[in-house]
Protein backbone atom coordinates (compact mmCIF):
# COMPACT_ATOMS: atom_id res chain seq x y z
CA UNK A 1 0.00 0.00 0.00
CA UNK A 2 3.04 2.28 -0.22
CA UNK A 3 3.23 2.51 -4.01
CA UNK A 4 2.21 5.82 -5.53
CA UNK A 5 -0.96 5.64 -7.62
CA UNK A 6 -1.15 7.20 -11.09
CA UNK A 7 -3.89 9.57 -9.90
CA UNK A 8 -1.64 10.83 -7.10
CA UNK A 9 1.23 11.27 -9.56
CA UNK A 10 -1.04 13.44 -11.70
CA UNK A 11 -1.31 10.85 -14.45
CA UNK A 12 -4.52 9.79 -16.19
CA UNK A 13 -5.06 6.67 -18.25
CA UNK A 14 -7.09 7.01 -21.45
CA UNK A 15 -10.03 4.52 -21.39
CA UNK A 16 -10.05 4.35 -25.18
CA UNK A 17 -6.42 3.97 -26.29
CA UNK A 18 -4.74 3.36 -22.87
CA UNK A 19 -2.29 6.20 -23.38
CA UNK A 20 -0.97 7.52 -20.07
CA UNK A 21 -1.53 11.29 -19.99
CA UNK A 22 -0.09 14.02 -17.82
CA UNK A 23 -2.77 16.71 -18.06
CA UNK A 24 -1.91 20.30 -17.28
CA UNK A 25 -4.16 21.48 -14.48
CA UNK A 26 -7.26 19.78 -13.11
CA UNK A 27 -10.05 20.83 -15.41
CA UNK A 28 -13.26 19.08 -16.43
CA UNK A 29 -12.54 19.09 -20.16
CA UNK A 30 -9.35 17.05 -20.18
CA UNK A 31 -8.74 15.09 -23.35
CA UNK A 32 -6.26 12.38 -24.32
CA UNK A 33 -3.16 13.79 -26.00
CA UNK A 34 -3.09 10.91 -28.48
CA UNK A 35 -6.69 10.07 -29.42
CA UNK A 36 -8.71 13.00 -28.08
CA UNK A 37 -11.09 10.96 -25.89
CA UNK A 38 -12.15 12.63 -22.64
CA UNK A 39 -10.12 11.68 -19.58
CA UNK A 40 -11.42 10.85 -16.12
CA UNK A 41 -9.61 9.98 -12.90
CA UNK A 42 -12.51 7.56 -12.27
CA UNK A 43 -15.35 6.60 -14.59
CA UNK A 44 -17.95 9.39 -14.17
CA UNK A 45 -20.92 8.54 -11.91
CA UNK A 46 -19.70 4.96 -11.93
CA UNK A 47 -21.78 3.73 -9.00
CA UNK A 48 -25.01 5.56 -9.93
CA UNK A 49 -24.91 4.40 -13.57
CA UNK A 50 -24.01 0.87 -12.61
CA UNK A 51 -26.93 0.81 -10.13
CA UNK A 52 -29.36 2.03 -12.81
CA UNK A 53 -28.38 -0.79 -15.21
CA UNK A 54 -28.31 -3.39 -12.44
CA UNK A 55 -31.79 -2.48 -11.14
CA UNK A 56 -33.22 -2.57 -14.67
CA UNK A 57 -31.57 -5.97 -15.28
CA UNK A 58 -32.88 -7.36 -11.97
CA UNK A 59 -36.45 -6.28 -12.76
CA UNK A 60 -36.31 -7.86 -16.23
CA UNK A 61 -34.86 -11.08 -14.77
CA UNK A 62 -38.41 -11.85 -13.53
CA UNK A 63 -40.25 -11.74 -16.91
CA UNK A 64 -37.23 -13.45 -18.50
CA UNK A 65 -37.91 -16.47 -16.28
CA UNK A 66 -41.71 -16.29 -15.98
CA UNK A 67 -42.75 -15.48 -19.56
CA UNK A 68 -42.43 -18.04 -22.36
CA UNK A 69 -39.16 -17.83 -24.30
CA UNK A 70 -40.31 -20.22 -26.98
CA UNK A 71 -43.69 -20.79 -28.60
CA UNK A 72 -44.01 -24.03 -30.51
CA UNK A 73 -46.92 -24.82 -32.76
CA UNK A 74 -47.67 -28.15 -34.46
CA UNK A 75 -50.66 -30.15 -35.64
CA UNK A 76 -51.06 -31.36 -32.09
CA UNK A 77 -51.54 -27.93 -30.63
CA UNK A 78 -49.56 -24.94 -29.49
CA UNK A 79 -47.17 -24.98 -26.59
CA UNK A 80 -45.19 -22.27 -24.90
CA UNK A 81 -42.13 -22.87 -22.78
CA UNK A 82 -40.36 -20.80 -20.19
CA UNK A 83 -36.61 -21.32 -19.72
CA UNK A 84 -37.27 -23.62 -16.75
CA UNK A 85 -40.02 -25.68 -18.41
CA UNK A 86 -37.71 -26.09 -21.41
CA UNK A 87 -34.95 -27.34 -19.11
CA UNK A 88 -37.38 -29.76 -17.43
CA UNK A 89 -38.64 -30.99 -20.81
CA UNK A 90 -35.09 -31.58 -22.11
CA UNK A 91 -34.10 -33.32 -18.86
CA UNK A 92 -37.09 -35.68 -18.83
CA UNK A 93 -36.73 -36.46 -22.53
CA UNK A 94 -33.15 -37.62 -21.96
CA UNK A 95 -31.12 -34.72 -23.42
CA UNK A 96 -29.61 -33.97 -20.06
CA UNK A 97 -26.35 -32.40 -21.31
CA UNK A 98 -28.36 -29.81 -23.23
CA UNK A 99 -30.65 -29.32 -20.22
CA UNK A 100 -27.58 -28.70 -18.02
CA UNK A 101 -26.06 -26.21 -20.52
CA UNK A 102 -29.29 -24.22 -20.76
CA UNK A 103 -29.84 -24.28 -16.99
CA UNK A 104 -26.30 -23.06 -16.27
CA UNK A 105 -26.15 -20.49 -19.08
CA UNK A 106 -29.68 -19.11 -18.77
CA UNK A 107 -30.52 -19.29 -15.08
CA UNK A 108 -27.43 -19.81 -12.93
CA UNK A 109 -24.93 -17.53 -14.70
CA UNK A 110 -27.19 -14.46 -15.18
CA UNK A 111 -28.47 -14.81 -11.59
CA UNK A 112 -24.95 -15.12 -10.16
CA UNK A 113 -23.81 -12.11 -12.20
CA UNK A 114 -26.62 -10.00 -10.78
CA UNK A 115 -25.68 -11.02 -7.23
CA UNK A 116 -21.96 -10.43 -7.86
CA UNK A 117 -22.59 -6.92 -9.23
CA UNK A 118 -24.95 -6.18 -6.31
CA UNK A 119 -22.24 -7.20 -3.86
CA UNK A 120 -19.53 -5.18 -5.66
CA UNK A 121 -21.72 -2.08 -5.81
CA UNK A 122 -22.88 -2.21 -2.19
CA UNK A 123 -19.33 -2.80 -0.90
CA UNK A 124 -17.83 -0.04 -3.10
CA UNK A 125 -20.57 2.39 -2.11
CA UNK A 126 -20.01 1.68 1.60
CA UNK A 127 -16.27 2.22 0.99
CA UNK A 128 -15.57 -1.24 2.35
CA UNK A 129 -11.94 -2.24 2.91
CA UNK A 130 -12.84 -5.94 3.14
CA UNK A 131 -10.80 -8.26 0.85
CA UNK A 132 -10.20 -5.85 -2.06
CA UNK A 133 -8.14 -8.42 -3.99
CA UNK A 134 -10.93 -11.01 -3.92
CA UNK A 135 -13.49 -8.40 -4.92
CA UNK A 136 -11.29 -7.31 -7.84
CA UNK A 137 -11.04 -10.95 -8.93
CA UNK A 138 -14.82 -11.29 -8.68
CA UNK A 139 -15.18 -8.27 -10.98
CA UNK A 140 -12.74 -9.85 -13.44
CA UNK A 141 -14.81 -13.06 -13.48
CA UNK A 142 -18.02 -11.06 -14.08
CA UNK A 143 -16.36 -9.34 -17.06
CA UNK A 144 -14.99 -12.62 -18.40
CA UNK A 145 -18.33 -14.41 -18.12
CA UNK A 146 -20.00 -11.52 -19.97
CA UNK A 147 -18.39 -12.64 -23.20
CA UNK A 148 -19.96 -16.08 -22.89
CA UNK A 149 -23.40 -15.07 -21.72
CA UNK A 150 -24.89 -15.33 -25.20
CA UNK A 151 -24.17 -19.09 -25.30
CA UNK A 152 -27.80 -19.96 -24.62
CA UNK A 153 -28.91 -17.79 -27.55
CA UNK A 154 -26.82 -20.07 -29.77
CA UNK A 155 -28.34 -23.11 -28.08
CA UNK A 156 -31.82 -21.71 -28.70
CA UNK A 157 -30.91 -21.12 -32.36
CA UNK A 158 -29.67 -24.70 -32.71
CA UNK A 159 -32.83 -26.01 -31.02
CA UNK A 160 -34.97 -23.94 -33.38
CA UNK A 161 -33.15 -25.39 -36.36
CA UNK A 162 -33.62 -28.93 -35.01
CA UNK A 163 -37.33 -28.43 -34.40
CA UNK A 164 -37.83 -26.83 -37.82
CA UNK A 165 -36.51 -30.00 -39.45
CA UNK A 166 -39.55 -31.82 -38.17
CA UNK A 167 -42.09 -30.66 -40.70
CA UNK A 168 -45.31 -28.92 -39.72
CA UNK A 169 -43.87 -27.44 -36.57
CA UNK A 170 -43.45 -23.72 -36.17
CA UNK A 171 -41.35 -22.17 -33.51
CA UNK A 172 -40.86 -18.58 -32.53
CA UNK A 173 -39.34 -16.56 -29.71
CA UNK A 174 -41.71 -15.53 -26.93
CA UNK A 175 -41.68 -12.27 -24.93
CA UNK A 176 -39.45 -13.90 -22.30
CA UNK A 177 -36.63 -14.12 -24.86
CA UNK A 178 -36.68 -10.33 -25.33
CA UNK A 179 -36.57 -9.81 -21.56
CA UNK A 180 -33.75 -12.33 -21.31
CA UNK A 181 -31.69 -10.59 -24.02
CA UNK A 182 -32.25 -7.30 -22.19
CA UNK A 183 -31.02 -8.83 -18.90
CA UNK A 184 -27.81 -10.00 -20.59
CA UNK A 185 -27.13 -6.62 -22.24
CA UNK A 186 -28.05 -4.52 -19.16
CA UNK A 187 -25.79 -6.64 -16.92
CA UNK A 188 -22.94 -6.11 -19.41
CA UNK A 189 -23.54 -2.34 -19.20
CA UNK A 190 -23.67 -2.46 -15.38
CA UNK A 191 -20.29 -4.23 -15.31
CA UNK A 192 -18.84 -1.82 -17.89
CA UNK A 193 -19.94 1.27 -15.91
CA UNK A 194 -18.46 -0.04 -12.67
CA UNK A 195 -14.95 1.26 -12.02
CA UNK A 196 -12.96 -1.47 -10.20
CA UNK A 197 -10.50 1.17 -8.94
CA UNK A 198 -13.27 2.27 -6.56
CA UNK A 199 -12.62 -1.00 -4.69
CA UNK A 200 -9.10 0.21 -3.85
CA UNK A 201 -9.79 3.89 -3.14
CA UNK A 202 -10.99 3.49 0.48
CA UNK A 203 -7.76 1.64 1.39
CA UNK A 204 -5.65 4.42 -0.03
CA UNK A 205 -7.50 7.12 1.91
CA UNK A 206 -7.26 5.11 5.13
CA UNK A 207 -3.50 4.61 4.74
CA UNK A 208 -3.05 8.32 4.15
CA UNK A 209 -4.83 8.97 7.42
ZN1 LIG B 1 -6.53 8.03 -25.88
CSV table of N, CA and C in Angstrom, one decimal, residues 78-209:
chain,number,residue,atom,x,y,z
A,78,UNK,N,-50.6,-25.9,-29.8
A,78,UNK,CA,-49.6,-24.9,-29.5
A,78,UNK,C,-49.0,-25.2,-28.1
A,79,UNK,N,-47.8,-24.8,-27.9
A,79,UNK,CA,-47.2,-25.0,-26.6
A,79,UNK,C,-46.2,-23.8,-26.4
A,80,UNK,N,-46.2,-23.3,-25.2
A,80,UNK,CA,-45.2,-22.3,-24.9
A,80,UNK,C,-44.4,-22.7,-23.7
A,81,UNK,N,-43.1,-22.4,-23.8
A,81,UNK,CA,-42.1,-22.9,-22.8
A,81,UNK,C,-41.4,-21.7,-22.2
A,82,UNK,N,-41.3,-21.7,-20.9
A,82,UNK,CA,-40.4,-20.8,-20.2
A,82,UNK,C,-39.0,-21.5,-20.2
A,83,UNK,N,-37.9,-20.7,-19.8
A,83,UNK,CA,-36.6,-21.3,-19.7
A,83,UNK,C,-36.6,-22.6,-18.9
A,84,UNK,N,-37.3,-22.5,-17.7
A,84,UNK,CA,-37.3,-23.6,-16.7
A,84,UNK,C,-38.1,-24.8,-17.3
A,85,UNK,N,-39.2,-24.6,-17.9
A,85,UNK,CA,-40.0,-25.7,-18.4
A,85,UNK,C,-39.3,-26.3,-19.6
A,86,UNK,N,-38.5,-25.5,-20.3
A,86,UNK,CA,-37.7,-26.1,-21.4
A,86,UNK,C,-36.6,-27.0,-20.9
A,87,UNK,N,-36.0,-26.5,-19.8
A,87,UNK,CA,-34.9,-27.3,-19.1
A,87,UNK,C,-35.5,-28.7,-18.6
A,88,UNK,N,-36.7,-28.6,-18.0
A,88,UNK,CA,-37.4,-29.8,-17.4
A,88,UNK,C,-37.7,-30.7,-18.6
A,89,UNK,N,-38.3,-30.2,-19.7
A,89,UNK,CA,-38.6,-31.0,-20.8
A,89,UNK,C,-37.4,-31.7,-21.4
A,90,UNK,N,-36.3,-31.0,-21.6
A,90,UNK,CA,-35.1,-31.6,-22.1
A,90,UNK,C,-34.6,-32.7,-21.2
A,91,UNK,N,-34.6,-32.4,-19.9
A,91,UNK,CA,-34.1,-33.3,-18.9
A,91,UNK,C,-34.9,-34.6,-18.9
A,92,UNK,N,-36.2,-34.5,-18.9
A,92,UNK,CA,-37.1,-35.7,-18.8
A,92,UNK,C,-37.1,-36.5,-20.1
A,93,UNK,N,-36.8,-35.7,-21.3
A,93,UNK,CA,-36.7,-36.5,-22.5
A,93,UNK,C,-35.3,-37.0,-22.8
A,94,UNK,N,-34.4,-36.9,-21.8
A,94,UNK,CA,-33.2,-37.6,-22.0
A,94,UNK,C,-32.0,-36.8,-22.5
A,95,UNK,N,-32.3,-35.5,-22.9
A,95,UNK,CA,-31.1,-34.7,-23.4
A,95,UNK,C,-30.6,-33.9,-22.2
A,96,UNK,N,-30.1,-34.7,-21.3
A,96,UNK,CA,-29.6,-34.0,-20.1
A,96,UNK,C,-28.4,-33.1,-20.2
A,97,UNK,N,-27.4,-33.4,-21.2
A,97,UNK,CA,-26.3,-32.4,-21.3
A,97,UNK,C,-26.9,-31.0,-21.8
A,98,UNK,N,-27.8,-31.1,-22.7
A,98,UNK,CA,-28.4,-29.8,-23.2
A,98,UNK,C,-29.2,-29.1,-22.1
A,99,UNK,N,-29.9,-29.9,-21.3
A,99,UNK,CA,-30.6,-29.3,-20.2
A,99,UNK,C,-29.7,-28.6,-19.2
A,100,UNK,N,-28.6,-29.3,-19.0
A,100,UNK,CA,-27.6,-28.7,-18.0
A,100,UNK,C,-27.0,-27.4,-18.6
A,101,UNK,N,-26.6,-27.4,-19.9
A,101,UNK,CA,-26.1,-26.2,-20.5
A,101,UNK,C,-27.0,-25.1,-20.4
A,102,UNK,N,-28.3,-25.3,-20.8
A,102,UNK,CA,-29.3,-24.2,-20.8
A,102,UNK,C,-29.5,-23.7,-19.3
A,103,UNK,N,-29.6,-24.7,-18.4
A,103,UNK,CA,-29.8,-24.3,-17.0
A,103,UNK,C,-28.7,-23.4,-16.5
A,104,UNK,N,-27.5,-23.8,-16.7
A,104,UNK,CA,-26.3,-23.1,-16.3
A,104,UNK,C,-26.2,-21.7,-17.0
A,105,UNK,N,-26.3,-21.7,-18.3
A,105,UNK,CA,-26.1,-20.5,-19.1
A,105,UNK,C,-27.3,-19.5,-18.9
A,106,UNK,N,-28.5,-20.0,-18.8
A,106,UNK,CA,-29.7,-19.1,-18.8
A,106,UNK,C,-30.2,-18.8,-17.4
A,107,UNK,N,-30.0,-19.6,-16.4
A,107,UNK,CA,-30.5,-19.3,-15.1
A,107,UNK,C,-29.4,-19.0,-14.1
A,108,UNK,N,-28.5,-20.0,-13.9
A,108,UNK,CA,-27.4,-19.8,-12.9
A,108,UNK,C,-26.5,-18.6,-13.2
A,109,UNK,N,-25.9,-18.6,-14.4
A,109,UNK,CA,-24.9,-17.5,-14.7
A,109,UNK,C,-25.5,-16.1,-14.6
A,110,UNK,N,-26.7,-15.8,-15.3
A,110,UNK,CA,-27.2,-14.5,-15.2
A,110,UNK,C,-27.6,-14.1,-13.7
A,111,UNK,N,-28.1,-15.1,-13.0
A,111,UNK,CA,-28.5,-14.8,-11.6
A,111,UNK,C,-27.2,-14.5,-10.8
A,112,UNK,N,-26.2,-15.3,-10.9
A,112,UNK,CA,-24.9,-15.1,-10.2
A,112,UNK,C,-24.3,-13.8,-10.5
A,113,UNK,N,-24.4,-13.4,-11.8
A,113,UNK,CA,-23.8,-12.1,-12.2
A,113,UNK,C,-24.5,-11.0,-11.5
A,114,UNK,N,-25.9,-11.1,-11.4
A,114,UNK,CA,-26.6,-10.0,-10.8
A,114,UNK,C,-26.2,-9.9,-9.3
A,115,UNK,N,-26.1,-11.0,-8.6
A,115,UNK,CA,-25.7,-11.0,-7.2
A,115,UNK,C,-24.3,-10.5,-7.1
A,116,UNK,N,-23.3,-10.9,-8.0
A,116,UNK,CA,-22.0,-10.4,-7.9
A,116,UNK,C,-21.9,-8.9,-8.0
A,117,UNK,N,-22.6,-8.4,-9.0
A,117,UNK,CA,-22.6,-6.9,-9.2
A,117,UNK,C,-23.2,-6.2,-8.0
A,118,UNK,N,-24.3,-6.8,-7.5
A,118,UNK,CA,-24.9,-6.2,-6.3
A,118,UNK,C,-24.0,-6.1,-5.2
A,119,UNK,N,-23.2,-7.2,-4.9
A,119,UNK,CA,-22.2,-7.2,-3.9
A,119,UNK,C,-21.1,-6.2,-4.1
A,120,UNK,N,-20.6,-6.1,-5.3
A,120,UNK,CA,-19.5,-5.2,-5.7
A,120,UNK,C,-20.0,-3.7,-5.5
A,121,UNK,N,-21.2,-3.5,-5.9
A,121,UNK,CA,-21.7,-2.1,-5.8
A,121,UNK,C,-21.9,-1.7,-4.4
A,122,UNK,N,-22.6,-2.5,-3.6
A,122,UNK,CA,-22.9,-2.2,-2.2
A,122,UNK,C,-21.6,-2.0,-1.4
A,123,UNK,N,-20.6,-2.9,-1.7
A,123,UNK,CA,-19.3,-2.8,-0.9
A,123,UNK,C,-18.5,-1.6,-1.3
A,124,UNK,N,-18.6,-1.2,-2.6
A,124,UNK,CA,-17.8,0.0,-3.1
A,124,UNK,C,-18.5,1.2,-2.6
A,125,UNK,N,-19.8,1.2,-2.6
A,125,UNK,CA,-20.6,2.4,-2.1
A,125,UNK,C,-20.3,2.6,-0.6
A,126,UNK,N,-20.2,1.5,0.2
A,126,UNK,CA,-20.0,1.7,1.6
A,126,UNK,C,-18.5,1.9,1.9
A,127,UNK,N,-17.7,2.0,0.9
A,127,UNK,CA,-16.3,2.2,1.0
A,127,UNK,C,-15.6,1.1,1.9
A,128,UNK,N,-16.1,-0.1,1.6
A,128,UNK,CA,-15.6,-1.2,2.4
A,128,UNK,C,-14.1,-1.5,2.1
A,129,UNK,N,-13.4,-1.9,3.1
A,129,UNK,CA,-11.9,-2.2,2.9
A,129,UNK,C,-11.7,-3.7,3.0
A,130,UNK,N,-12.9,-4.5,2.9
A,130,UNK,CA,-12.8,-5.9,3.1
A,130,UNK,C,-12.4,-6.6,1.9
A,131,UNK,N,-11.3,-7.4,1.9
A,131,UNK,CA,-10.8,-8.3,0.8
A,131,UNK,C,-10.8,-7.6,-0.6
A,132,UNK,N,-10.1,-6.5,-0.7
A,132,UNK,CA,-10.2,-5.9,-2.1
A,132,UNK,C,-9.7,-6.7,-3.2
A,133,UNK,N,-8.7,-7.6,-2.9
A,133,UNK,CA,-8.1,-8.4,-4.0
A,133,UNK,C,-9.2,-9.4,-4.5
A,134,UNK,N,-9.9,-10.0,-3.5
A,134,UNK,CA,-10.9,-11.0,-3.9
A,134,UNK,C,-12.1,-10.3,-4.7
A,135,UNK,N,-12.4,-9.1,-4.2
A,135,UNK,CA,-13.5,-8.4,-4.9
A,135,UNK,C,-13.1,-8.0,-6.3
A,136,UNK,N,-11.8,-7.6,-6.5
A,136,UNK,CA,-11.3,-7.3,-7.8
A,136,UNK,C,-11.3,-8.5,-8.7
A,137,UNK,N,-11.0,-9.7,-8.2
A,137,UNK,CA,-11.0,-11.0,-8.9
A,137,UNK,C,-12.5,-11.3,-9.3
A,138,UNK,N,-13.4,-11.0,-8.4
A,138,UNK,CA,-14.8,-11.3,-8.7
A,138,UNK,C,-15.3,-10.4,-9.9
A,139,UNK,N,-14.8,-9.2,-9.9
A,139,UNK,CA,-15.2,-8.3,-11.0
A,139,UNK,C,-14.6,-8.8,-12.3
A,140,UNK,N,-13.4,-9.3,-12.2
A,140,UNK,CA,-12.7,-9.9,-13.4
A,140,UNK,C,-13.5,-11.0,-14.0
A,141,UNK,N,-14.0,-11.9,-13.1
A,141,UNK,CA,-14.8,-13.1,-13.5
A,141,UNK,C,-16.1,-12.6,-14.1
A,142,UNK,N,-16.8,-11.6,-13.5
A,142,UNK,CA,-18.0,-11.1,-14.1
A,142,UNK,C,-17.8,-10.6,-15.5
A,143,UNK,N,-16.7,-9.9,-15.7
A,143,UNK,CA,-16.4,-9.3,-17.1
A,143,UNK,C,-16.1,-10.5,-18.0
A,144,UNK,N,-15.4,-11.5,-17.6
A,144,UNK,CA,-15.0,-12.6,-18.4
A,144,UNK,C,-16.2,-13.4,-18.8
A,145,UNK,N,-17.1,-13.6,-17.9
A,145,UNK,CA,-18.3,-14.4,-18.1
A,145,UNK,C,-19.2,-13.7,-19.1
A,146,UNK,N,-19.2,-12.3,-19.1
A,146,UNK,CA,-20.0,-11.5,-20.0
A,146,UNK,C,-19.9,-11.9,-21.4
A,147,UNK,N,-18.6,-12.3,-21.8
A,147,UNK,CA,-18.4,-12.6,-23.2
A,147,UNK,C,-19.1,-13.9,-23.6
A,148,UNK,N,-19.4,-14.8,-22.6
A,148,UNK,CA,-20.0,-16.1,-22.9
A,148,UNK,C,-21.4,-16.1,-22.6
A,149,UNK,N,-22.0,-15.0,-22.2
A,149,UNK,CA,-23.4,-15.1,-21.7
A,149,UNK,C,-24.4,-15.2,-22.9
A,150,UNK,N,-24.0,-15.2,-24.1
A,150,UNK,CA,-24.9,-15.3,-25.2
A,150,UNK,C,-24.9,-16.8,-25.7
A,151,UNK,N,-24.2,-17.7,-24.9
A,151,UNK,CA,-24.2,-19.1,-25.3
A,151,UNK,C,-25.6,-19.7,-25.5
A,152,UNK,N,-26.5,-19.4,-24.6
A,152,UNK,CA,-27.8,-20.0,-24.6
A,152,UNK,C,-28.6,-19.5,-25.8
A,153,UNK,N,-28.2,-18.3,-26.3
A,153,UNK,CA,-28.9,-17.8,-27.5
A,153,UNK,C,-28.5,-18.7,-28.7
A,154,UNK,N,-27.3,-19.1,-28.7
A,154,UNK,CA,-26.8,-20.1,-29.8
A,154,UNK,C,-27.5,-21.4,-29.6
A,155,UNK,N,-27.7,-21.8,-28.3
A,155,UNK,CA,-28.3,-23.1,-28.1
A,155,UNK,C,-29.8,-23.0,-28.6
A,156,UNK,N,-30.4,-21.9,-28.3
A,156,UNK,CA,-31.8,-21.7,-28.7
A,156,UNK,C,-31.9,-21.8,-30.2
A,157,UNK,N,-30.9,-21.1,-30.9
A,157,UNK,CA,-30.9,-21.1,-32.4
A,157,UNK,C,-30.8,-22.5,-32.9
A,158,UNK,N,-29.9,-23.3,-32.3
A,158,UNK,CA,-29.7,-24.7,-32.7
A,158,UNK,C,-30.9,-25.5,-32.5
A,159,UNK,N,-31.6,-25.3,-31.3
A,159,UNK,CA,-32.8,-26.0,-31.0
A,159,UNK,C,-33.9,-25.7,-32.1
A,160,UNK,N,-34.0,-24.4,-32.4
A,160,UNK,CA,-35.0,-23.9,-33.4
A,160,UNK,C,-34.7,-24.7,-34.7
A,161,UNK,N,-33.5,-24.7,-35.1
A,161,UNK,CA,-33.1,-25.4,-36.4
A,161,UNK,C,-33.5,-26.9,-36.3
A,162,UNK,N,-33.3,-27.5,-35.2
A,162,UNK,CA,-33.6,-28.9,-35.0
A,162,UNK,C,-35.1,-29.2,-35.1
A,163,UNK,N,-35.9,-28.3,-34.4
A,163,UNK,CA,-37.3,-28.4,-34.4
A,163,UNK,C,-37.9,-28.2,-35.8
A,164,UNK,N,-37.3,-27.2,-36.5
A,164,UNK,CA,-37.8,-26.8,-37.8
A,164,UNK,C,-37.7,-28.0,-38.8
A,165,UNK,N,-36.7,-28.9,-38.6
A,165,UNK,CA,-36.5,-30.0,-39.4
A,165,UNK,C,-37.7,-30.9,-39.4
A,166,UNK,N,-38.3,-31.0,-38.2
A,166,UNK,CA,-39.5,-31.8,-38.2
A,166,UNK,C,-40.6,-31.0,-38.8
A,167,UNK,N,-41.1,-31.4,-39.9
A,167,UNK,CA,-42.1,-30.7,-40.7
A,167,UNK,C,-43.3,-30.3,-39.9
A,168,UNK,N,-44.0,-29.3,-40.3
A,168,UNK,CA,-45.3,-28.9,-39.7
A,168,UNK,C,-45.2,-28.3,-38.3
A,169,UNK,N,-44.0,-28.1,-37.9
A,169,UNK,CA,-43.9,-27.4,-36.6
A,169,UNK,C,-43.4,-26.0,-36.8
A,170,UNK,N,-44.0,-25.1,-36.1
A,170,UNK,CA,-43.5,-23.7,-36.2
A,170,UNK,C,-42.9,-23.4,-34.8
A,171,UNK,N,-41.9,-22.5,-34.8
A,171,UNK,CA,-41.4,-22.2,-33.5
A,171,UNK,C,-41.0,-20.7,-33.6
A,172,UNK,N,-41.3,-20.0,-32.5
A,172,UNK,CA,-40.9,-18.6,-32.5
A,172,UNK,C,-40.5,-18.1,-31.1
A,173,UNK,N,-39.8,-17.1,-31.0
A,173,UNK,CA,-39.3,-16.6,-29.7
A,173,UNK,C,-40.5,-15.9,-29.0
A,174,UNK,N,-40.7,-16.2,-27.7
A,174,UNK,CA,-41.7,-15.5,-26.9
A,174,UNK,C,-41.2,-14.3,-26.3
A,175,UNK,N,-42.1,-13.5,-25.6
A,175,UNK,CA,-41.7,-12.3,-24.9
A,175,UNK,C,-40.6,-12.5,-23.9
A,176,UNK,N,-40.5,-13.6,-23.3
A,176,UNK,CA,-39.5,-13.9,-22.3
A,176,UNK,C,-38.1,-13.8,-22.9
A,177,UNK,N,-37.9,-14.2,-24.2
A,177,UNK,CA,-36.6,-14.1,-24.9
A,177,UNK,C,-36.1,-12.7,-25.0
A,178,UNK,N,-37.1,-11.7,-25.2
A,178,UNK,CA,-36.7,-10.3,-25.3
A,178,UNK,C,-36.2,-9.8,-24.0
A,179,UNK,N,-37.0,-10.2,-22.9
A,179,UNK,CA,-36.6,-9.8,-21.6
A,179,UNK,C,-35.2,-10.4,-21.2
A,180,UNK,N,-35.0,-11.7,-21.6
A,180,UNK,CA,-33.7,-12.3,-21.3
A,180,UNK,C,-32.6,-11.6,-22.0
A,181,UNK,N,-32.7,-11.3,-23.3
A,181,UNK,CA,-31.7,-10.6,-24.0
A,181,UNK,C,-31.4,-9.3,-23.3
A,182,UNK,N,-32.4,-8.6,-22.9
A,182,UNK,CA,-32.2,-7.3,-22.2
A,182,UNK,C,-31.5,-7.5,-20.9
A,183,UNK,N,-31.7,-8.6,-20.1
A,183,UNK,CA,-31.0,-8.8,-18.9
A,183,UNK,C,-29.5,-9.0,-19.2
A,184,UNK,N,-29.2,-9.8,-20.2
A,184,UNK,CA,-27.8,-10.0,-20.6
A,184,UNK,C,-27.1,-8.7,-20.9
A,185,UNK,N,-27.8,-7.9,-21.8
A,185,UNK,CA,-27.1,-6.6,-22.2
A,185,UNK,C,-27.0,-5.6,-21.1
A,186,UNK,N,-28.1,-5.5,-20.3
A,186,UNK,CA,-28.1,-4.5,-19.2
A,186,UNK,C,-27.0,-4.9,-18.1
A,187,UNK,N,-26.8,-6.2,-17.9
A,187,UNK,CA,-25.8,-6.6,-16.9
A,187,UNK,C,-24.4,-6.3,-17.5
A,188,UNK,N,-24.2,-6.5,-18.8
A,188,UNK,CA,-22.9,-6.1,-19.4
A,188,UNK,C,-22.7,-4.6,-19.2
A,189,UNK,N,-23.7,-3.8,-19.4
A,189,UNK,CA,-23.5,-2.3,-19.2
A,189,UNK,C,-23.2,-2.0,-17.7
A,190,UNK,N,-23.9,-2.7,-16.8
A,190,UNK,CA,-23.7,-2.5,-15.4
A,190,UNK,C,-22.2,-2.7,-15.0
A,191,UNK,N,-21.7,-3.9,-15.6
A,191,UNK,CA,-20.3,-4.2,-15.3
A,191,UNK,C,-19.3,-3.2,-16.0
A,192,UNK,N,-19.7,-2.8,-17.2
A,192,UNK,CA,-18.8,-1.8,-17.9
A,192,UNK,C,-18.8,-0.5,-17.2
A,193,UNK,N,-19.9,0.0,-16.6
A,193,UNK,CA,-19.9,1.3,-15.9
A,193,UNK,C,-19.2,1.2,-14.6
A,194,UNK,N,-19.1,0.1,-14.0
A,194,UNK,CA,-18.5,0.0,-12.7
A,194,UNK,C,-17.0,0.1,-12.8
A,195,UNK,N,-16.4,1.0,-12.0
A,195,UNK,CA,-15.0,1.3,-12.0
A,195,UNK,C,-14.3,0.5,-10.9
A,196,UNK,N,-13.5,-0.6,-11.2
A,196,UNK,CA,-13.0,-1.5,-10.2
A,196,UNK,C,-11.9,-0.7,-9.3
A,197,UNK,N,-11.5,0.4,-9.8
A,197,UNK,CA,-10.5,1.2,-8.9
A,197,UNK,C,-11.2,1.7,-7.7
A,198,UNK,N,-12.5,1.8,-7.7
A,198,UNK,CA,-13.3,2.3,-6.6
A,198,UNK,C,-13.1,1.3,-5.4
A,199,UNK,N,-12.8,0.0,-5.7
A,199,UNK,CA,-12.6,-1.0,-4.7
A,199,UNK,C,-11.4,-0.6,-3.8
A,200,UNK,N,-10.4,-0.1,-4.5
A,200,UNK,CA,-9.1,0.2,-3.8
A,200,UNK,C,-9.0,1.6,-3.2
A,201,UNK,N,-9.9,2.5,-3.6
A,201,UNK,CA,-9.8,3.9,-3.1
A,201,UNK,C,-9.9,4.0,-1.6
A,202,UNK,N,-10.9,3.3,-1.0
A,202,UNK,CA,-11.0,3.5,0.5
A,202,UNK,C,-9.7,3.1,1.2
A,203,UNK,N,-9.0,2.1,0.7
A,203,UNK,CA,-7.8,1.6,1.4
A,203,UNK,C,-6.7,2.7,1.4
A,204,UNK,N,-6.6,3.4,0.2
A,204,UNK,CA,-5.6,4.4,0.0
A,204,UNK,C,-5.9,5.6,0.9
A,205,UNK,N,-7.2,6.0,1.0
A,205,UNK,CA,-7.5,7.1,1.9
A,205,UNK,C,-7.2,6.8,3.4
A,206,UNK,N,-7.5,5.5,3.7
A,206,UNK,CA,-7.3,5.1,5.1
A,206,UNK,C,-5.8,5.1,5.5
A,207,UNK,N,-4.9,4.7,4.5
A,207,UNK,CA,-3.5,4.6,4.7
A,207,UNK,C,-2.9,6.0,4.9
A,208,UNK,N,-3.5,6.9,4.1
A,208,UNK,CA,-3.1,8.3,4.2
A,208,UNK,C,-3.4,9.0,5.5
A,209,UNK,N,-4.4,8.4,6.1
A,209,UNK,CA,-4.8,9.0,7.4
A,209,UNK,C,-5.9,10.0,7.2
